[in-house]
Coordinates of C-alpha atoms in Angstrom, one line a residue:
Chain A
M25 CA 60.4 39.1 26.9
I26 CA 61.8 36.3 24.8
E27 CA 59.6 33.2 24.9
V28 CA 60.7 30.3 22.8
D29 CA 58.1 27.6 22.4
N30 CA 58.9 24.2 20.9
L31 CA 61.2 25.7 18.3
T32 CA 62.3 23.2 15.7
K33 CA 64.4 23.5 12.6
K34 CA 65.0 20.7 10.1
F35 CA 67.4 21.0 7.2
G36 CA 66.3 18.2 5.0
S37 CA 66.4 15.1 7.2
K38 CA 68.7 16.7 9.7
T39 CA 67.3 18.2 12.8
A40 CA 69.3 21.2 13.8
V41 CA 67.0 22.4 16.6
D42 CA 64.7 20.0 18.3
H43 CA 61.7 21.3 20.2
L44 CA 63.6 23.9 22.1
S45 CA 61.7 25.9 24.7
F46 CA 63.0 28.5 27.1
S47 CA 62.3 32.1 28.1
V48 CA 64.3 35.2 29.0
R49 CA 62.7 37.8 31.3
K50 CA 63.5 41.5 31.4
G51 CA 66.7 42.1 33.4
E52 CA 68.0 38.6 32.7
V53 CA 71.1 37.7 30.7
L54 CA 70.8 34.1 29.4
G55 CA 74.1 32.5 28.3
F56 CA 73.6 30.0 25.5
L57 CA 76.3 27.3 25.6
G58 CA 77.0 24.3 23.6
P59 CA 79.5 22.6 21.3
N60 CA 79.9 23.7 17.7
G61 CA 76.9 22.6 15.7
A62 CA 74.6 22.2 18.7
G63 CA 72.0 24.5 17.1
K64 CA 72.8 27.8 18.9
S65 CA 73.1 30.0 15.8
T66 CA 70.2 28.3 14.1
T67 CA 68.1 29.0 17.2
M68 CA 69.1 32.6 17.2
R69 CA 68.5 33.0 13.5
M70 CA 64.9 31.7 14.1
V71 CA 64.3 34.0 17.1
T72 CA 65.4 37.0 15.1
G73 CA 63.2 36.1 12.2
F74 CA 65.9 35.4 9.7
L75 CA 65.1 31.7 9.4
P76 CA 61.5 30.5 9.4
P77 CA 61.1 27.6 12.0
T78 CA 59.9 24.2 10.8
H79 CA 57.7 24.0 14.0
G80 CA 57.1 26.2 17.0
D81 CA 57.3 29.9 17.5
A82 CA 59.3 32.6 19.3
R83 CA 57.5 35.6 20.9
I84 CA 59.3 38.8 21.5
C85 CA 57.5 41.0 24.1
G86 CA 54.5 38.8 23.3
I87 CA 54.7 39.3 19.5
S88 CA 55.1 36.2 17.4
V89 CA 58.1 36.3 15.1
V90 CA 56.2 34.0 12.7
D91 CA 53.0 35.9 12.5
K92 CA 54.2 39.5 12.8
P93 CA 57.9 39.4 11.8
A94 CA 58.3 43.2 11.2
E95 CA 56.9 44.2 14.6
A96 CA 58.9 41.6 16.4
K97 CA 62.1 42.5 14.6
R98 CA 61.7 46.2 15.6
R99 CA 62.2 45.1 19.2
I100 CA 65.3 43.0 18.6
G101 CA 68.9 44.0 18.3
Y102 CA 71.0 41.3 16.7
L103 CA 74.7 40.6 16.4
P104 CA 75.2 37.8 13.9
E105 CA 78.0 35.3 14.4
S106 CA 80.4 36.5 11.8
A107 CA 79.7 40.2 12.5
P108 CA 78.9 40.9 8.8
L109 CA 79.4 44.5 7.6
Y110 CA 79.4 46.5 4.4
N111 CA 83.2 46.8 3.9
E112 CA 83.2 49.8 1.6
M113 CA 81.3 52.0 4.2
T114 CA 82.7 54.0 7.0
V115 CA 81.8 53.1 10.6
T116 CA 79.6 56.2 10.9
G117 CA 78.1 55.7 7.4
F118 CA 77.2 52.1 8.2
L119 CA 75.6 53.0 11.6
R120 CA 73.6 55.8 10.0
F121 CA 72.4 53.4 7.4
A122 CA 71.3 50.9 10.1
A123 CA 69.6 53.7 11.9
D124 CA 67.7 54.7 8.7
V125 CA 66.6 51.1 8.3
R126 CA 65.3 51.1 11.8
G127 CA 63.2 54.2 11.0
L128 CA 65.2 56.7 13.1
S129 CA 65.7 60.2 11.6
G130 CA 66.9 63.7 12.4
N131 CA 68.3 64.3 15.8
T132 CA 67.1 60.9 17.2
K133 CA 69.3 59.3 14.5
N134 CA 72.3 61.5 15.2
D135 CA 72.0 60.9 18.9
A136 CA 71.5 57.1 18.5
V137 CA 74.6 56.8 16.3
E138 CA 76.7 58.9 18.6
R139 CA 75.6 56.9 21.7
A140 CA 76.3 53.6 19.9
I141 CA 79.8 54.8 18.9
E142 CA 80.5 55.8 22.5
T143 CA 79.0 52.6 24.1
C144 CA 81.1 50.4 21.8
F145 CA 84.3 52.5 22.1
L146 CA 84.4 53.3 18.3
Q147 CA 85.3 57.0 18.5
S148 CA 88.9 56.5 17.1
V149 CA 87.7 54.7 14.0
A150 CA 84.3 56.5 13.5
Y151 CA 85.3 57.9 10.1
Q152 CA 87.4 55.0 9.0
S153 CA 86.4 52.6 6.2
I154 CA 85.2 49.3 7.6
D155 CA 87.6 47.2 5.5
T156 CA 90.6 48.7 7.2
L157 CA 89.3 47.7 10.7
S158 CA 90.8 45.0 12.9
K159 CA 88.5 42.1 13.9
G160 CA 87.8 43.6 17.3
Y161 CA 86.6 46.9 15.9
R162 CA 84.6 45.1 13.2
H163 CA 82.9 43.1 15.9
R164 CA 82.1 46.2 18.0
T165 CA 80.8 48.0 14.9
C166 CA 78.3 45.3 14.4
L167 CA 77.5 45.3 18.1
A168 CA 76.9 49.0 17.9
Q169 CA 74.4 48.5 15.0
S170 CA 72.4 46.2 17.3
L171 CA 72.1 48.9 20.0
L172 CA 71.0 51.8 17.8
H173 CA 67.3 51.6 18.4
D174 CA 67.7 50.8 22.1
P175 CA 65.9 47.5 21.7
E176 CA 64.1 45.7 24.5
V177 CA 65.7 42.4 23.4
L178 CA 69.3 41.8 22.5
I179 CA 70.4 38.6 20.7
L180 CA 74.2 38.3 20.5
D181 CA 75.9 35.4 18.7
E182 CA 79.3 35.1 20.2
P183 CA 79.8 38.7 21.0
T184 CA 83.3 38.3 22.4
D185 CA 84.7 36.2 19.6
G186 CA 87.9 37.5 18.3
L187 CA 88.4 40.2 20.9
D188 CA 91.5 40.6 23.0
P189 CA 91.2 40.1 26.8
N190 CA 90.6 43.8 27.5
Q191 CA 87.9 44.1 24.9
K192 CA 86.3 40.9 26.1
H193 CA 86.2 42.3 29.6
E194 CA 84.6 45.5 28.3
V195 CA 82.0 43.7 26.3
R196 CA 81.1 41.5 29.2
Q197 CA 80.7 44.6 31.4
L198 CA 78.5 46.1 28.7
I199 CA 76.3 43.0 28.5
R200 CA 76.0 43.0 32.2
R201 CA 75.0 46.7 32.3
L202 CA 72.6 46.4 29.4
G203 CA 71.1 43.3 31.0
Q204 CA 69.7 45.2 33.8
E205 CA 67.2 46.9 31.5
K206 CA 66.8 44.4 28.7
A207 CA 66.4 40.7 28.0
I208 CA 69.6 39.4 26.6
L209 CA 70.3 36.1 24.9
F210 CA 74.0 35.5 24.1
S211 CA 75.9 32.5 22.9
T212 CA 79.5 31.7 23.8
H213 CA 82.1 29.0 23.9
I214 CA 83.9 30.6 26.7
L215 CA 82.7 29.1 29.9
E216 CA 84.1 31.7 32.2
E217 CA 81.8 34.2 30.5
V218 CA 78.9 32.5 32.1
E219 CA 80.0 33.5 35.6
A220 CA 81.2 36.9 34.4
A221 CA 78.0 38.1 32.6
C222 CA 75.1 35.7 32.9
S223 CA 72.3 35.5 35.3
R224 CA 71.2 32.2 33.9
A225 CA 72.7 29.7 31.4
V226 CA 71.5 26.8 29.3
I227 CA 73.7 24.2 27.7
V228 CA 72.4 23.0 24.3
D229 CA 73.4 19.7 22.7
R230 CA 72.2 18.4 19.4
G231 CA 69.4 20.9 19.3
R232 CA 68.1 20.1 22.8
I233 CA 68.6 21.8 26.2
V234 CA 70.5 19.5 28.5
V235 CA 71.2 21.8 31.4
D236 CA 69.4 25.0 32.6
G237 CA 70.2 27.0 35.7
T238 CA 72.0 29.9 37.3
P239 CA 75.8 29.8 37.2
A240 CA 75.8 28.7 40.8
E241 CA 73.4 25.9 40.2
L242 CA 75.5 24.8 37.2
L243 CA 78.7 24.7 39.3
E244 CA 76.9 22.7 41.9
K245 CA 75.6 20.2 39.3
S246 CA 79.1 19.7 37.9
G247 CA 80.1 18.1 41.2
T248 CA 83.6 19.3 40.8
G249 CA 82.9 23.0 40.8
S250 CA 84.1 23.3 37.2
L251 CA 81.9 24.3 34.3
T252 CA 84.2 22.7 31.9
D253 CA 83.6 19.3 33.6
L254 CA 79.9 19.8 33.4
F255 CA 80.1 20.8 29.8
R256 CA 82.0 17.7 28.9
Q257 CA 79.7 15.5 30.8
V258 CA 76.5 16.7 29.1
T259 CA 77.5 17.3 25.5
T260 CA 78.6 15.1 22.7
L261 CA 81.7 15.6 20.7
D262 CA 81.2 17.9 17.7
T263 CA 82.2 15.0 15.4
A264 CA 78.8 13.4 16.1
E265 CA 76.6 12.7 13.0
D266 CA 73.7 15.1 13.1
T267 CA 75.4 18.4 13.6
T268 CA 73.9 20.9 11.1
E269 CA 74.5 24.3 12.5
D270 CA 76.4 25.5 9.4
A271 CA 73.8 24.2 7.0
A272 CA 72.2 27.6 6.7
Chain B
M550 CA 58.6 53.3 0.7
N551 CA 61.1 54.8 3.2
S552 CA 63.0 51.6 3.4
V553 CA 63.3 51.3 -0.4
W554 CA 64.9 54.8 -0.4
T555 CA 67.3 53.8 2.4
I556 CA 68.5 50.7 0.6
F557 CA 68.6 52.6 -2.7
K558 CA 70.8 55.3 -1.2
R559 CA 73.2 52.8 0.3
E560 CA 73.5 50.8 -2.9
L561 CA 74.0 53.8 -5.0
S562 CA 76.7 55.3 -2.8
S563 CA 78.4 51.9 -2.7
Y564 CA 78.6 51.8 -6.5
F565 CA 80.1 55.2 -6.6
S566 CA 82.4 54.8 -3.6
Q567 CA 84.1 51.9 -5.4
P568 CA 85.6 52.0 -8.9
I569 CA 82.8 49.8 -10.3
A570 CA 80.3 52.5 -11.4
Y571 CA 83.0 54.7 -13.0
A572 CA 84.5 51.7 -14.8
I573 CA 81.2 50.6 -16.2
I574 CA 80.3 54.2 -17.3
V575 CA 83.6 54.8 -19.0
V576 CA 83.8 51.3 -20.7
F577 CA 80.2 51.7 -21.9
I578 CA 80.8 55.1 -23.4
I579 CA 84.0 54.0 -25.1
T580 CA 82.6 50.8 -26.6
S581 CA 79.2 52.3 -27.7
L582 CA 80.8 55.3 -29.4
G583 CA 83.7 53.2 -30.7
L584 CA 81.4 50.8 -32.4
T585 CA 79.4 53.7 -33.8
F586 CA 82.4 55.1 -35.6
S587 CA 83.9 51.8 -36.6
F588 CA 81.5 49.0 -37.4
G589 CA 78.6 51.3 -37.2
N590 CA 79.8 53.3 -40.2
F591 CA 78.4 56.5 -38.8
F592 CA 79.9 58.7 -41.5
E593 CA 79.5 56.3 -44.4
F594 CA 75.7 56.1 -43.8
G595 CA 75.4 59.8 -44.6
D596 CA 72.2 59.8 -42.6
A597 CA 71.5 61.9 -39.5
S598 CA 70.1 59.0 -37.6
L599 CA 71.4 56.9 -34.7
R600 CA 69.4 53.8 -35.4
Y601 CA 71.9 51.4 -37.0
S602 CA 75.2 53.2 -36.2
F603 CA 74.5 53.7 -32.5
F604 CA 71.5 52.0 -30.8
Y605 CA 71.8 48.8 -32.8
W606 CA 74.9 47.9 -30.8
H607 CA 73.5 48.4 -27.3
P608 CA 72.1 44.9 -26.6
W609 CA 75.5 43.5 -27.8
I610 CA 77.4 45.7 -25.4
L611 CA 74.9 45.4 -22.5
M612 CA 74.9 41.6 -22.5
F613 CA 78.5 41.8 -21.3
L614 CA 78.4 44.9 -19.1
A615 CA 75.1 44.7 -17.4
P616 CA 76.0 41.4 -15.6
A617 CA 79.4 43.0 -14.7
L618 CA 77.6 45.7 -12.7
G619 CA 74.9 43.5 -11.3
M620 CA 76.9 40.4 -10.3
R621 CA 77.5 41.7 -6.8
M622 CA 73.9 42.5 -6.0
W623 CA 73.1 39.4 -3.9
S624 CA 76.2 37.3 -4.3
E625 CA 78.2 39.7 -2.2
E626 CA 75.4 39.9 0.5
L627 CA 75.3 36.1 0.6
R628 CA 79.1 35.8 0.8
E629 CA 79.7 38.5 3.4
G630 CA 76.7 37.4 5.5
T631 CA 75.2 40.9 5.4
V632 CA 72.0 39.2 4.1
E633 CA 71.6 38.1 7.7
L634 CA 71.5 41.7 8.9
L635 CA 69.0 42.7 6.2
G636 CA 66.9 39.7 7.0
T637 CA 66.6 40.7 10.6
Y638 CA 65.8 44.3 10.0
P639 CA 62.2 45.3 10.1
I640 CA 61.9 45.8 6.4
S641 CA 60.4 43.7 3.7
M642 CA 62.4 41.6 1.3
W643 CA 60.6 43.5 -1.5
S644 CA 61.8 46.9 -0.5
I645 CA 65.4 45.5 -0.4
I646 CA 65.0 44.0 -3.9
A647 CA 63.4 47.2 -5.2
G648 CA 66.1 49.5 -3.7
K649 CA 68.9 47.4 -5.0
Y650 CA 67.3 47.1 -8.5
L651 CA 66.6 50.8 -8.8
A652 CA 70.2 51.7 -7.7
A653 CA 71.7 49.5 -10.5
I654 CA 69.2 51.0 -13.0
V655 CA 70.2 54.5 -12.0
V656 CA 73.9 53.8 -12.6
W657 CA 73.1 52.4 -16.0
T658 CA 70.8 55.2 -16.9
I659 CA 73.6 57.6 -16.2
A660 CA 76.0 55.6 -18.3
I661 CA 73.5 55.5 -21.2
L662 CA 72.5 59.1 -21.0
L663 CA 76.2 60.2 -20.9
T664 CA 76.5 59.3 -24.5
F665 CA 74.5 62.5 -25.3
P666 CA 77.3 64.2 -27.2
I667 CA 76.4 61.8 -30.1
W668 CA 72.9 63.2 -30.1
I669 CA 74.2 66.8 -30.2
T670 CA 76.5 65.7 -33.0
V671 CA 73.7 64.3 -35.3
N672 CA 71.7 67.4 -34.6
W673 CA 74.6 69.6 -35.6
L674 CA 75.3 67.5 -38.8
G675 CA 71.7 67.2 -40.0
E676 CA 68.1 67.0 -39.0
P677 CA 67.5 63.7 -37.2
D678 CA 64.1 62.5 -35.9
N679 CA 64.6 63.4 -32.3
I680 CA 61.5 61.5 -31.2
A681 CA 63.1 58.3 -32.6
I682 CA 66.2 59.1 -30.7
I683 CA 64.4 59.4 -27.4
S684 CA 62.6 56.2 -28.1
G685 CA 66.0 54.6 -28.9
Y686 CA 67.3 55.7 -25.6
L687 CA 64.2 54.3 -23.9
G688 CA 64.8 51.0 -25.7
S689 CA 68.4 50.8 -24.5
I690 CA 67.4 51.6 -20.9
L691 CA 64.7 48.9 -21.1
V692 CA 67.2 46.3 -22.4
C693 CA 69.5 47.3 -19.5
C694 CA 66.6 47.0 -17.0
T695 CA 65.9 43.5 -18.4
F696 CA 69.5 42.3 -18.2
I697 CA 70.0 43.7 -14.7
A698 CA 66.8 41.9 -13.5
I699 CA 68.2 38.7 -15.0
T700 CA 71.5 39.2 -13.3
M701 CA 69.8 39.9 -10.0
L702 CA 67.9 36.6 -10.3
V703 CA 71.1 34.7 -11.0
S704 CA 73.0 36.5 -8.2
A705 CA 70.4 35.3 -5.7
F706 CA 71.4 31.7 -6.5
T707 CA 75.1 32.0 -5.8
R708 CA 77.5 33.6 -3.4
D709 CA 80.2 33.4 -6.1
Q710 CA 80.3 36.6 -8.1
V711 CA 82.3 35.1 -11.0
V712 CA 79.8 32.3 -11.4
C713 CA 77.0 34.9 -11.4
L714 CA 78.8 36.9 -14.0
I715 CA 79.3 33.9 -16.3
V716 CA 75.8 32.5 -15.9
S717 CA 74.0 35.8 -16.3
F718 CA 76.2 36.7 -19.3
L719 CA 75.2 33.4 -20.9
V720 CA 71.5 34.0 -20.3
C721 CA 71.6 37.6 -21.5
T722 CA 73.6 36.5 -24.6
G723 CA 71.0 33.8 -25.2
T724 CA 68.2 36.4 -25.3
V725 CA 70.1 38.4 -27.8
L726 CA 71.3 35.6 -30.1
I727 CA 67.9 33.7 -30.2
G728 CA 66.4 36.6 -32.2
F729 CA 69.5 37.4 -34.2
D730 CA 68.9 37.2 -38.0
D731 CA 71.7 34.7 -38.7
V732 CA 70.3 32.4 -36.0
T733 CA 66.7 32.6 -37.0
R734 CA 67.6 32.1 -40.7
V735 CA 69.1 28.7 -39.7
A736 CA 66.0 27.9 -37.7
Q737 CA 63.9 28.7 -40.6
Q738 CA 65.8 26.2 -42.8
V739 CA 66.1 23.4 -40.2
A740 CA 62.7 23.8 -38.6
S741 CA 59.9 26.0 -39.9
P742 CA 59.2 29.7 -40.4
D743 CA 56.9 29.6 -37.3
V744 CA 59.8 28.5 -35.1
A745 CA 61.9 31.3 -36.5
D746 CA 59.1 33.8 -35.8
A747 CA 58.7 32.5 -32.3
M748 CA 62.5 32.8 -31.7
T749 CA 62.4 36.4 -33.0
S750 CA 59.7 37.4 -30.7
I751 CA 61.3 35.7 -27.7
G752 CA 64.6 37.5 -28.4
V753 CA 65.5 40.9 -27.1
L754 CA 66.6 42.3 -30.6
S755 CA 63.1 42.6 -32.2
H756 CA 61.7 44.5 -29.2
H757 CA 64.7 46.7 -28.9
G758 CA 64.7 47.1 -32.7
S759 CA 61.2 48.6 -32.9
L760 CA 62.1 51.0 -30.1
H761 CA 65.3 52.3 -31.7
G762 CA 63.3 52.5 -34.9
G763 CA 61.1 55.0 -33.2
A764 CA 58.0 52.9 -32.5
V765 CA 56.9 52.5 -28.9
R766 CA 54.6 49.5 -29.1
I767 CA 52.6 48.0 -26.2
Q768 CA 53.7 44.5 -27.0
D769 CA 57.4 45.5 -26.6
L770 CA 56.8 47.2 -23.3
V771 CA 54.8 44.2 -22.1
W772 CA 57.7 41.9 -23.1
F773 CA 60.2 43.9 -21.2
A774 CA 57.9 44.3 -18.2
S775 CA 57.1 40.7 -17.9
I776 CA 60.8 39.5 -18.0
I777 CA 61.7 42.1 -15.4
L778 CA 58.8 41.2 -13.2
A779 CA 59.4 37.5 -13.5
S780 CA 63.0 37.9 -12.6
L781 CA 62.3 40.0 -9.6
L782 CA 59.6 37.6 -8.4
G783 CA 62.0 34.8 -8.9
T784 CA 64.7 36.6 -6.9
S785 CA 62.3 37.0 -4.0
A786 CA 61.3 33.3 -4.2
I787 CA 64.9 32.1 -4.3
L788 CA 65.9 34.2 -1.3
S789 CA 63.0 32.9 0.8
A790 CA 63.6 29.3 -0.4
K791 CA 67.3 29.6 0.7
R792 CA 66.2 30.3 4.2
A793 CA 63.6 27.6 4.5

C-alpha cells in the first residue's frame, strides 16, 4: 500500500533523506525509528506529498505521489509532527472543515466527524475552542482529522508525543486496531512503542535505513534483548554534522 | 471550485470569530468619515460630490489598514504549521490562494460599503452624480484588492506577522507615494517630465483617481488586474519554492 522507492531529499548540499526504500503492506504497522534529525519527518512529508522529493517516488495504493498528488493524497490520513491546528476554531468546527476539504458532505460528513470524535475520545471538548485545549487533546484532535475519510494509509508523525501514559496506551491500542485494516507508518522516539504497536520496524540514521525487521528480530539482533542497545549501536549521535530534518 | 468555497468559508469565519474583522471595519469607517469632515472639507466644498472629500483619502487609509488585515494570511499558516495540513489535503494550492484572497476581499468590501450613510447624506443634501459614486466605490475596492494581493505575496515570504505588516505597508505606501503630485513634481525637476509621467502611471493614485472621478477606463482595470494577478502568481511560486 505504501511503496517508497529510492526517495531522496536534499536541502542545498545537505542530504536529509538518502535513497530510502521500504514498503508497508495492508494490515501492517511500520514503526519508523531514528534519532532526531535522521530524516523521519522529511520522509513522511515526501510520502504525504507536502515536500517534493529530489529523487525517487512514493506510491500510495499504486498511485505516484509525484505524478498524481491529489489522487494519492485522497488515500492518506496524516498527522504532522507538531499537530498543527487552527486555534480559533472549535474541535467540531475544525473537523467539519477538514471533512469538507476531503470532499465529504451531508450525512457522510456528520457521521465521519462523530466517529472521529468518538475514536479519539474528544466528546468532552467537542465544542471547545482549540486554543483552550491541553496538548493531549490538541494531538488527538489532529489525529481525528487524519481519520475522517477512513483512509487506506495512515502516516503519523510521533502520534504519542506529549500524551500522558494513559493516553499513550489508548493511542497505541488505536494504532494497533486500525493497523488490521490499513497500512500505517508511524514515527516515534519511544522504543517500547515498537513492541506495543508495530508489526515491523525500521531504524533510520542520517537518511538511510540501518535496521529493518519485526520487533522480535530487532531484539534478537541487539544481542542483549534491549532495543535501546540496538538503537545506540546503529545510530550516530544527533550532534553529527549532516542532520537536516528541521531544515523544512 | 468546492475547495475554494471551503477555504473561503473557513477564512471568513476566522476573521469574524476574532476581533480583527470588526476592528478593521470600525477603524476604516471612523478614519474615512473623519477625514471627510476634517481635511476633506466636506461642508466647505459646497458640492454634493464625494470625489475629493471622501474617495480621495481611501488609498492613504488602505495602505495602512489593508496589510493589517492581510498580514496573517500565510504568515500564520507558516508559523503554526497548518500549511502542512493544507499541503497534504487533496486540494490545489490555487484553490487555497483563491479562497483566502476572496475572504479578505469580502471583509474589505463590507468595510467599504458600510460607509454608505455618506452616500445617503450627499443625496439628501443635493443631487450628486450617483454613477460617479458607484465608480468611486469600485475604485476603492480595487485599490483594496491590490493592496491585499501585495500583502498576501509578502506574507508568503515570512512566518513573522509583524515583518509582513511592515514590509507590505512599505510596498503599498510606495505605490501610493510614487504617483503623488509632490513626488512627481520633484521628479520632473530633477529628472524629466517623462520620468514623472511614468511614475504617475505606475502609482496607484492616478488609476484610483480616474475611477473616483467617474471614469471607468480599460487601462486602469488592466493596471489593477495585472498587479493582483502578478502578486497571486508570485504567492503560489513562493509557496512551492519554499517546499523544494
